[in-house]
Short mmCIF file of N, CA and C in Angstrom, two decimals:
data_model
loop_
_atom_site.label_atom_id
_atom_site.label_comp_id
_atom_site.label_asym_id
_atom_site.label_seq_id
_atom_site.Cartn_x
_atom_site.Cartn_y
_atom_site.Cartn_z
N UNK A 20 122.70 77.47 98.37
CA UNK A 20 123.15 77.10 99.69
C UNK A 20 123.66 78.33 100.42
N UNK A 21 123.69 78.64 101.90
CA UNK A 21 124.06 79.22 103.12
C UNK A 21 125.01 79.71 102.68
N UNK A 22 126.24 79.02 102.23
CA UNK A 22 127.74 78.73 102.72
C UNK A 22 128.20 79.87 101.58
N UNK A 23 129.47 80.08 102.00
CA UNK A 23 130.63 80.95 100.59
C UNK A 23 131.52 79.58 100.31
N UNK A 24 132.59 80.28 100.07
CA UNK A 24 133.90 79.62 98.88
C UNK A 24 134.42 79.35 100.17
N UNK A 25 134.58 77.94 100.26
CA UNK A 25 135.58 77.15 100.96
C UNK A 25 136.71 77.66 101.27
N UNK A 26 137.37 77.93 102.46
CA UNK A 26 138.68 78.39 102.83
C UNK A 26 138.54 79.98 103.10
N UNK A 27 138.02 80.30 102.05
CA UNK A 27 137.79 82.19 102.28
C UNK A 27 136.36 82.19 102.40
N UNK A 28 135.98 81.94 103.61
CA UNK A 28 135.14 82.17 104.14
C UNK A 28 134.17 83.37 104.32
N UNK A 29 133.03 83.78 104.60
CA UNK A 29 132.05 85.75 104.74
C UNK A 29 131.68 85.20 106.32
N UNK A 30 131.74 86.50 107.00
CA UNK A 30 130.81 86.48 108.09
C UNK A 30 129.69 86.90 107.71
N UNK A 31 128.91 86.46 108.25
CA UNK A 31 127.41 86.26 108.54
C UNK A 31 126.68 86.14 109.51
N UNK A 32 126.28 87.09 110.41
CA UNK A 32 126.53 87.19 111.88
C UNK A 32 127.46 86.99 112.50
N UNK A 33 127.22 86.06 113.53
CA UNK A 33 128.12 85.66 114.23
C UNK A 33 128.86 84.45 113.44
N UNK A 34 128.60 83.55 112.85
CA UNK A 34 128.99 82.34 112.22
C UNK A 34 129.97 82.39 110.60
N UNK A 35 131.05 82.46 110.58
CA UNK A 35 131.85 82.25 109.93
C UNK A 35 131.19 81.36 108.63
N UNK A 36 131.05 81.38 107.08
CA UNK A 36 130.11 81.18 106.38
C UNK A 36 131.02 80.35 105.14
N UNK A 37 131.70 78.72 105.55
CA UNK A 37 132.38 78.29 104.56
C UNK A 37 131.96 76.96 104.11
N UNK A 38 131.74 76.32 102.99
CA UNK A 38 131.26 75.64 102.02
C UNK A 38 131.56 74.17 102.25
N UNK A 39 131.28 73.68 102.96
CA UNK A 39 131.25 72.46 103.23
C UNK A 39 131.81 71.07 102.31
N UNK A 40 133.02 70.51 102.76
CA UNK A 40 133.64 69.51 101.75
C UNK A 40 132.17 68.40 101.68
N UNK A 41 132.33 67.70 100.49
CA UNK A 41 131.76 66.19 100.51
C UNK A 41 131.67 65.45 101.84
N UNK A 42 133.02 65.55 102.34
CA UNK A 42 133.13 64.60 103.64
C UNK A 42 132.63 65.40 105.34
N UNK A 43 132.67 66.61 104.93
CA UNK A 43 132.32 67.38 106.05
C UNK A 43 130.42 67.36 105.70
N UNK A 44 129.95 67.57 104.60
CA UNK A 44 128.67 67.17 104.33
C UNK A 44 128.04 66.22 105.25
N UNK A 45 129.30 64.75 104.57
CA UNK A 45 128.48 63.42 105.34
C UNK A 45 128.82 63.11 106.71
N UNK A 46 129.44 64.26 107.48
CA UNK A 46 129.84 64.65 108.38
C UNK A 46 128.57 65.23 109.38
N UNK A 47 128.05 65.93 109.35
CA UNK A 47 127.22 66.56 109.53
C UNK A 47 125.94 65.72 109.45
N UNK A 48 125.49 65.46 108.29
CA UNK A 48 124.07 64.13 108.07
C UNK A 48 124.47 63.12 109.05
N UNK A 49 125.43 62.70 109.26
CA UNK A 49 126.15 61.47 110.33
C UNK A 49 125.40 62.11 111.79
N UNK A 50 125.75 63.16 112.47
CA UNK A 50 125.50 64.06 113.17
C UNK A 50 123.85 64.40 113.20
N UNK A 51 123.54 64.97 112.30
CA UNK A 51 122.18 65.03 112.10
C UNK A 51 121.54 63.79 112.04
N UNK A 52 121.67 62.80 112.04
CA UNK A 52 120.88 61.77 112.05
C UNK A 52 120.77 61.29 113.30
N UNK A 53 121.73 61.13 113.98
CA UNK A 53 122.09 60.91 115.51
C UNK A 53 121.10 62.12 116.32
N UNK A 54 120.77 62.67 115.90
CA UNK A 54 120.51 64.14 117.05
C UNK A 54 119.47 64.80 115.85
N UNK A 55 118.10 63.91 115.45
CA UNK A 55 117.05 64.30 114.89
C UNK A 55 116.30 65.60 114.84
N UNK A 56 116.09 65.67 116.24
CA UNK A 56 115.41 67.10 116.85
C UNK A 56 115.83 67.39 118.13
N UNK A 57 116.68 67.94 117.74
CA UNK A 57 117.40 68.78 119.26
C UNK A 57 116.37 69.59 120.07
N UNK A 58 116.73 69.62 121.03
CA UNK A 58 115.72 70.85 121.39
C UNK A 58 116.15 72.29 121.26
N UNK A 59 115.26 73.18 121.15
CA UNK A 59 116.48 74.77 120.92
C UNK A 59 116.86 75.05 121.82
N UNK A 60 118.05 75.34 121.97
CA UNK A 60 118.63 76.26 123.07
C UNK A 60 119.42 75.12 124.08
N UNK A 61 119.58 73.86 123.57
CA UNK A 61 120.42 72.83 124.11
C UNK A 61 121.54 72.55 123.35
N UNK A 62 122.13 72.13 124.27
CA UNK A 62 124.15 71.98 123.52
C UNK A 62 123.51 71.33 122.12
N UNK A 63 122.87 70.58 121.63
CA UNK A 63 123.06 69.81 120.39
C UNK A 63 122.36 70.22 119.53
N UNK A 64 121.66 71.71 119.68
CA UNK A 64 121.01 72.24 118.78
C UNK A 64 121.77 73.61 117.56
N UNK A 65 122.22 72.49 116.95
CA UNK A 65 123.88 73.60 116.40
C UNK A 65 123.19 73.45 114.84
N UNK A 66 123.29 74.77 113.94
CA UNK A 66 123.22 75.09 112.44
C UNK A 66 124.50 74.33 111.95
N UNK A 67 123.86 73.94 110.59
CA UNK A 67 124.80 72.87 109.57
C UNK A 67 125.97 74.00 109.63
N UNK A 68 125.96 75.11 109.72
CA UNK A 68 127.19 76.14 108.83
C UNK A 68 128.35 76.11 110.85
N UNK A 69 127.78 75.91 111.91
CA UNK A 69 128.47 75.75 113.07
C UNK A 69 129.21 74.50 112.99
N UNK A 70 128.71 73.39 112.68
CA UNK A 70 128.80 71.89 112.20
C UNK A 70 129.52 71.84 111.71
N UNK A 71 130.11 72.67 110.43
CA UNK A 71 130.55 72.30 109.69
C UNK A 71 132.04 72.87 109.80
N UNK A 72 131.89 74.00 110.85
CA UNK A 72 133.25 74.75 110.93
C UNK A 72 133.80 73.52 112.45
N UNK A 73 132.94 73.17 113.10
CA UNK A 73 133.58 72.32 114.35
C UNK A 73 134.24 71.29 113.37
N UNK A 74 133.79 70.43 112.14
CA UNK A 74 134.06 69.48 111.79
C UNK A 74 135.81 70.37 111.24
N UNK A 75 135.75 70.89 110.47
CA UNK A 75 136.75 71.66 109.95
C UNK A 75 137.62 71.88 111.02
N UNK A 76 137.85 72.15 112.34
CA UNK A 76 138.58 72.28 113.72
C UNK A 76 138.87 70.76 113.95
N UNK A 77 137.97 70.08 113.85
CA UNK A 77 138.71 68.47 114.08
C UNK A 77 139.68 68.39 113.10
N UNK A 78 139.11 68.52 111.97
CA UNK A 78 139.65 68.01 110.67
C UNK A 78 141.30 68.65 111.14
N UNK A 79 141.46 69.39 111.39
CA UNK A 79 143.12 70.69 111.08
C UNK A 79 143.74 70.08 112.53
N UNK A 80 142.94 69.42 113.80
CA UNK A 80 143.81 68.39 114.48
C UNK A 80 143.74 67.20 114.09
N UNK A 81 143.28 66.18 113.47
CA UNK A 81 143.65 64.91 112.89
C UNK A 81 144.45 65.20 112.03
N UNK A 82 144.40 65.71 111.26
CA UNK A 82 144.83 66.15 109.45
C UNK A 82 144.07 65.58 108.84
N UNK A 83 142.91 65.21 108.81
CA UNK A 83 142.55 64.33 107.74
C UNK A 83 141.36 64.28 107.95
N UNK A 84 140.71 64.69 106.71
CA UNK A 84 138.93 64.64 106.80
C UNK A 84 138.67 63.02 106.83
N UNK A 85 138.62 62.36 106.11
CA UNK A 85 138.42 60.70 106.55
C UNK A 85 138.64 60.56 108.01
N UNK A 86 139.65 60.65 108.77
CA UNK A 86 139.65 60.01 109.98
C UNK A 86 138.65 61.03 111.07
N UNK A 87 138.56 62.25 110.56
CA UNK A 87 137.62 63.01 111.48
C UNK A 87 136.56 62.66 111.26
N UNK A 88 136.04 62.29 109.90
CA UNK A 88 134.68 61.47 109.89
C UNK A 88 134.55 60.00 110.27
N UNK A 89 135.74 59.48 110.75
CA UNK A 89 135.25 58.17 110.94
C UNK A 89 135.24 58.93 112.86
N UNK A 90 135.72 59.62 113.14
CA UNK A 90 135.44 59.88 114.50
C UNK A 90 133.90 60.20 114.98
N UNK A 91 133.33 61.13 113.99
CA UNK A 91 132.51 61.64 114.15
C UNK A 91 131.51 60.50 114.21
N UNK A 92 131.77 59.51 113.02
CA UNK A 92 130.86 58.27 112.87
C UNK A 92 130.74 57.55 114.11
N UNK A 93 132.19 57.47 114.68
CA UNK A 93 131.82 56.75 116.41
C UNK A 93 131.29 57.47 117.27
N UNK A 94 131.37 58.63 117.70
CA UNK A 94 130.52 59.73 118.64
C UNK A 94 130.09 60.88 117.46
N UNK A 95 128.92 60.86 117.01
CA UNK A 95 128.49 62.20 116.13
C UNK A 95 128.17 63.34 116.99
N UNK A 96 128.37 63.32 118.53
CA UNK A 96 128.46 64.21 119.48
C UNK A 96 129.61 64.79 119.75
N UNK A 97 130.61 64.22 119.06
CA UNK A 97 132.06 64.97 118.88
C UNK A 97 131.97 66.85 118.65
N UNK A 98 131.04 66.88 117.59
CA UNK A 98 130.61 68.12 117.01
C UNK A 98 130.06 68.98 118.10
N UNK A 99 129.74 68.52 119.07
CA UNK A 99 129.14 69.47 119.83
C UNK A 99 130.47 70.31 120.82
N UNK A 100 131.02 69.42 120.95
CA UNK A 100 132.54 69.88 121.49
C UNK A 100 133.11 71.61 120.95
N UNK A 101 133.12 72.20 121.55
CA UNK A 101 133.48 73.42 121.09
C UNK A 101 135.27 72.95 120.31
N UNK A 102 135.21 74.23 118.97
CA UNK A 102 137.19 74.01 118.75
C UNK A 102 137.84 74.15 119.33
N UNK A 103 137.51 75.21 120.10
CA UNK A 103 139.33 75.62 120.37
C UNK A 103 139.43 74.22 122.01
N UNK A 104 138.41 73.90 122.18
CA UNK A 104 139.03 72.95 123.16
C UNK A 104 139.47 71.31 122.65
N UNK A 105 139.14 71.24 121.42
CA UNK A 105 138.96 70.21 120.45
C UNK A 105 140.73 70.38 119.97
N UNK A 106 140.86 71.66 119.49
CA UNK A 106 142.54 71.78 119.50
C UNK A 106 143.35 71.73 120.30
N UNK A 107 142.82 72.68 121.79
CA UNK A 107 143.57 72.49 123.30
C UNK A 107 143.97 71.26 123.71
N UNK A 108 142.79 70.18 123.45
CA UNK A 108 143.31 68.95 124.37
C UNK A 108 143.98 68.13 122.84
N UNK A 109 143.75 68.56 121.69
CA UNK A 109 144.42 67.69 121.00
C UNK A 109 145.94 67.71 121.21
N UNK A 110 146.34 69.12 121.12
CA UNK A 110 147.62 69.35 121.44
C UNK A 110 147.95 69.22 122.55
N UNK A 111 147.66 69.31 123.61
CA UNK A 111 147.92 68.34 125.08
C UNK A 111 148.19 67.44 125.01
N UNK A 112 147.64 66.48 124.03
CA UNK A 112 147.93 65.12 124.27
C UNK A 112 148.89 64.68 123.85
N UNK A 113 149.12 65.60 122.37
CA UNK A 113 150.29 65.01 121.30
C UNK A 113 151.42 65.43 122.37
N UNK A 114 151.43 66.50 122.86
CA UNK A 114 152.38 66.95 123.71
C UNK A 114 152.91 65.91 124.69
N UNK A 115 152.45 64.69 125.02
CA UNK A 115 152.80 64.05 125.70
C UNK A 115 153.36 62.44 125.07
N UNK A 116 152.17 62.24 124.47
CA UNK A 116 152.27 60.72 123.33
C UNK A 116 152.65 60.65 122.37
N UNK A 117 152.53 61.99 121.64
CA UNK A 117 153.07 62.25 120.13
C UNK A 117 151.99 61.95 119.21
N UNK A 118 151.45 62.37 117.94
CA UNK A 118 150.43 62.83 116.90
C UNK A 118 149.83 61.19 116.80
N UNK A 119 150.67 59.98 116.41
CA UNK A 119 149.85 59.23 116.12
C UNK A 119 149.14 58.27 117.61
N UNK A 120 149.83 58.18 118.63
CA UNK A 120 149.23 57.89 119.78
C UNK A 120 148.08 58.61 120.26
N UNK A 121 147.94 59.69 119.69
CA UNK A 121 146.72 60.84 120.25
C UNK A 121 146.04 60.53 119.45
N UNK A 122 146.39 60.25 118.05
CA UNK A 122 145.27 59.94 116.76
C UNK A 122 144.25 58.69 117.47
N UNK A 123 145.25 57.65 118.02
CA UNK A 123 144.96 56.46 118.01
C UNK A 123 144.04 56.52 119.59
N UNK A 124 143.64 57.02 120.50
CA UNK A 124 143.66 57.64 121.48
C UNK A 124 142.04 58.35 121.34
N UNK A 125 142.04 59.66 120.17
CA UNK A 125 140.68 60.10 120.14
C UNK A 125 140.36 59.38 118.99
N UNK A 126 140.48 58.70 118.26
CA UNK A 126 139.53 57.74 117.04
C UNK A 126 139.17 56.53 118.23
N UNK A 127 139.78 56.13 119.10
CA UNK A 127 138.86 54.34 119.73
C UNK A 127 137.86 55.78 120.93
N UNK A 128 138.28 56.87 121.50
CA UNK A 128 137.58 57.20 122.33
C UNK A 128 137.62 59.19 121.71
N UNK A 129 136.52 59.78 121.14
CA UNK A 129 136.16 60.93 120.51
C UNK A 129 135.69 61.57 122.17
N UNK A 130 135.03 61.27 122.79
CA UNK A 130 134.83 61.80 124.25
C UNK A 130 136.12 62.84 125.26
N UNK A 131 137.16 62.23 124.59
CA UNK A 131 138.50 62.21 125.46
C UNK A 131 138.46 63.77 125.22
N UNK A 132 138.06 64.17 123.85
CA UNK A 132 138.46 65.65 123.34
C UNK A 132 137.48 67.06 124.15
N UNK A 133 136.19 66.05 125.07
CA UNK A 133 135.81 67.28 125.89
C UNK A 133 136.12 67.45 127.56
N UNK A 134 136.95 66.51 127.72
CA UNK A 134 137.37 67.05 129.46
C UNK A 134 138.15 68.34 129.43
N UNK A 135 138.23 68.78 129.98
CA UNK A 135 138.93 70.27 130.40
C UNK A 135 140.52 69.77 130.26
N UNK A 136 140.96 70.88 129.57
CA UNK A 136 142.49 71.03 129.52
C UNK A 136 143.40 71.26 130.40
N UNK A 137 143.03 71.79 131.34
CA UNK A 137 143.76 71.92 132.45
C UNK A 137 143.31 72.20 133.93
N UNK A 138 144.14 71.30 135.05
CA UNK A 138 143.34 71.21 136.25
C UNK A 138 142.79 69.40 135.98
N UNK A 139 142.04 70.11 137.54
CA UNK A 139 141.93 68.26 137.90
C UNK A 139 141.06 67.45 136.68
N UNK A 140 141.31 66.19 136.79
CA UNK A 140 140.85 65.53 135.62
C UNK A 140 140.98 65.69 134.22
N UNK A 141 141.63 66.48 133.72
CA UNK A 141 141.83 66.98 132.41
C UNK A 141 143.30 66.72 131.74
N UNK A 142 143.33 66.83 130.10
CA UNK A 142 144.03 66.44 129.35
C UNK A 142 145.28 66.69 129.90
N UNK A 143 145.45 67.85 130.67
CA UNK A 143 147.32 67.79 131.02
C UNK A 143 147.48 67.15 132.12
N UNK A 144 146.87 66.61 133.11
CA UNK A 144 146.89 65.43 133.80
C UNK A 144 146.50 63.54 133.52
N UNK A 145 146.51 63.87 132.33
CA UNK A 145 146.21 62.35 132.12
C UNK A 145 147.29 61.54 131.76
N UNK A 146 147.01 60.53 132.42
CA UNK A 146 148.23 59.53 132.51
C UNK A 146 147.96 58.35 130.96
N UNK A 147 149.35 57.26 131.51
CA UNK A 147 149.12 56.29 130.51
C UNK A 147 147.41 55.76 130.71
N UNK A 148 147.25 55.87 131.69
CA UNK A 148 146.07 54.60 132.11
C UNK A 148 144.61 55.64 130.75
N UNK A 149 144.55 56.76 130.43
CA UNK A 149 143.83 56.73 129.54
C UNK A 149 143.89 56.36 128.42
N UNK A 150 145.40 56.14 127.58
CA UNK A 150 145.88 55.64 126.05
C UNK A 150 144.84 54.10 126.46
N UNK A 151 145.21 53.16 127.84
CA UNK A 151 144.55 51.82 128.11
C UNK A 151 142.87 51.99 128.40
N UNK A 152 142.49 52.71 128.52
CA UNK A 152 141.20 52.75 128.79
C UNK A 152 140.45 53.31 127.14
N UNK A 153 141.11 53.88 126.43
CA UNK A 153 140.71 54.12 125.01
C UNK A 153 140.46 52.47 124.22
N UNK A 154 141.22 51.97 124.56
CA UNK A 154 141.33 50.03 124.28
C UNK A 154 139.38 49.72 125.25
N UNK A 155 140.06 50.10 126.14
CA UNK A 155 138.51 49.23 126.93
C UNK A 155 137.23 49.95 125.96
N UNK A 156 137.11 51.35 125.98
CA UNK A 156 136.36 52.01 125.60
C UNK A 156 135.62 51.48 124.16
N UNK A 157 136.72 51.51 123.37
CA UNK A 157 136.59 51.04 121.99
C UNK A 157 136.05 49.62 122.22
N UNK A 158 136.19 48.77 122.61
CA UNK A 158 136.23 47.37 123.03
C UNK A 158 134.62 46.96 122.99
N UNK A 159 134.13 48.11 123.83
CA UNK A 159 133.31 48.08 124.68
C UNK A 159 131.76 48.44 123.87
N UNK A 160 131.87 49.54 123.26
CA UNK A 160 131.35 50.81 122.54
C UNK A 160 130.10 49.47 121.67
N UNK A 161 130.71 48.58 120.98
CA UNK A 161 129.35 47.88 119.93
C UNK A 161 128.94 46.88 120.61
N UNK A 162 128.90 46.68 122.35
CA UNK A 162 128.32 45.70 122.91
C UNK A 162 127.35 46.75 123.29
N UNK A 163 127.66 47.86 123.93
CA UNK A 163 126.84 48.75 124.72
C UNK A 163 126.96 49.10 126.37
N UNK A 164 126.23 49.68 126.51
CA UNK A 164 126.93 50.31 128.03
C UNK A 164 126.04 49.37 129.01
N UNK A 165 125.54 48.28 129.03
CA UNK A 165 125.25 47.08 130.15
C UNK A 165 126.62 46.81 130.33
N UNK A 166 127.27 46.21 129.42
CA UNK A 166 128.62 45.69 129.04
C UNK A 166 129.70 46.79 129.98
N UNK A 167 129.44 47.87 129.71
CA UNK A 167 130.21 48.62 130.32
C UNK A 167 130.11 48.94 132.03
N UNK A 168 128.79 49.05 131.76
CA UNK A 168 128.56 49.37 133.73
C UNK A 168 128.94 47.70 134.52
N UNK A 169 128.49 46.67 133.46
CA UNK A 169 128.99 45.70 134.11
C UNK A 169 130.44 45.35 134.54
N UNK A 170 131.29 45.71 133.15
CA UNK A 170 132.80 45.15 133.45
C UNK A 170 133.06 46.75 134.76
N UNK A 171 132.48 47.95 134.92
CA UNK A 171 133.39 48.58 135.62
C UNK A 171 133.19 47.98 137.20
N UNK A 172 131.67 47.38 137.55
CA UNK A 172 131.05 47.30 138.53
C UNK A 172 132.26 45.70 139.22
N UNK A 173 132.53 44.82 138.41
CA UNK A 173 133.64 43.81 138.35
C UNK A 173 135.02 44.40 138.79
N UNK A 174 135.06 45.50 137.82
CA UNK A 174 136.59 46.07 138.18
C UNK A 174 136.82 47.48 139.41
N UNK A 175 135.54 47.56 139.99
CA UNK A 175 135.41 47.97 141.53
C UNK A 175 135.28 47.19 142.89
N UNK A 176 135.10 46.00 142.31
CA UNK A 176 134.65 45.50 143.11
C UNK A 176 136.20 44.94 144.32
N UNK A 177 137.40 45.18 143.82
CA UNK A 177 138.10 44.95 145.20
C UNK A 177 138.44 46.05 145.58
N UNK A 178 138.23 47.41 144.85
CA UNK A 178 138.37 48.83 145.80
C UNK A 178 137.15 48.61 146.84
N UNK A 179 136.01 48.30 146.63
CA UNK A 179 135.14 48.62 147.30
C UNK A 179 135.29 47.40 148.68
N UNK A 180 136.05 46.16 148.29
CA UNK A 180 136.78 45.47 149.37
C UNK A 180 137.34 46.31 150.05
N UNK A 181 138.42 46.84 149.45
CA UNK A 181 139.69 47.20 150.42
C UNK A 181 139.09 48.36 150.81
N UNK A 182 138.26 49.23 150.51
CA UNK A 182 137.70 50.41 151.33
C UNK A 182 136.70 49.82 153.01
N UNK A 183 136.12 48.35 152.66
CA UNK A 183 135.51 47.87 153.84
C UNK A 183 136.16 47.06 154.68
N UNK A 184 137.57 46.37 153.85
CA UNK A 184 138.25 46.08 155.20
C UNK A 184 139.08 47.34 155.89
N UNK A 185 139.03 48.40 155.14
CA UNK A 185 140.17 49.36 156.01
C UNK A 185 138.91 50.13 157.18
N UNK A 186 137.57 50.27 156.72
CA UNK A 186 136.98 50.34 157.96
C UNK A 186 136.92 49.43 159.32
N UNK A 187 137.00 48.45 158.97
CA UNK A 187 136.72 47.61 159.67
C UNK A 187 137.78 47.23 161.00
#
C-alpha cells in the first residue's frame, strides 16, 4: 500500500502519506462508492491518501472516528470539504453552541461544514434558526429533495404574499 505508519506520517509530494484506520478505510469506499468516476480535475476527483487525511481532519473535530463515519455515510461529499475549513467552522460553531450541539448540528446536516467562516452567510453569523433547520434537514434527507423543494415552496409561500401585498 501508498500509505506510511499512521500518525508519523512521509511526504510524498505534495500529500502527506498516513495509513489509513479500518474506519477511515470504510470511510473512503463509503465516498468512493458515492462518486464512482469523478471526472479529473473536478472538486470530487480526490486520491484515497487526500481522503483519508480530510477524513482524519473531521475525525480530530468530532473526536471520534465512528461519528465522522456515520457523517460521511450521510453526505460522502463531506470529504470533499477542504480541513482547515472543516476545523474553522467546526470551531465556530462550538464557539457558540458548545461541542455537543455542533456534534448534533453537523451529524443531522454534514453540508453546514462548507459555508464560509466568516462574512455574510457563514458559520460566525449563523443563528439559532440553523441548529432548527439541521432538524428539517435531517427530517427531510430519506424522503428526498421533491419533499424538500416542496415543504420550502409551502414555507415561502406567505413571504411571497407579503412581498405582493406590500407592492400593491
Amino acid at each position: 500500500m501508498l500509505f506510511g505508519n499512521f500518525g508519523r506520517g512521509k511526504k510524498e509530494g505534495s500529500i502527506k502519506i498516513i495509513t489509513p484506520s479500518p474506519v477511515a478505510l470504510e470511510a473512503i469506499s463509503v465516498y468512493q462508492k458515492a462518486n464512482p468516476k469523478p471526472k479529473p480535475g473536478r472538486g470530487y476527483d480526490i486520491l484515497p491518501e487526500e481522503l483519508n487525511l480530510r477524513f482524519i481532519s473531521l475525525v480530530e473535530a468530532v473526536k471520534s472516528e465512528e461519528v465522522a463515519l456515520k457523517i460521511v455515510s450521510t453526505v460522502p461529499e463531506v470529504l470533499v470539504i477542504k480541513p482547515q475549513l472543516v476545523k474553522d467552522n467546526f470551531a465556530m460553531f462550538e464557539s457558540k453552541w458548545g461541542f455537543e450541539k455542533t456534534l448534533g448540528l453537523v451529524t443531522r446536516n454534514p453540508n453546514i461544514l462548507s459555508v464560509a467562516t466568516r462574512g455574510y452567510g457563514s458559520a460566525e453569523v449563523a443563528g439559532d434558526e440553523t441548529l432548527y433547520a439541521s432538524y428539517l434537514i435531517a427530517a427531510t434527507r430519506p424522503i428526498g429533495k421533491p419533499l424538500l423543494l416542496l415543504l420550502f415552496g409551502l414555507l415561502s409561500k406567505p413571504f411571497i404574499q407579503m412581498l405582493l401585498d406590500n407592492l400593491s
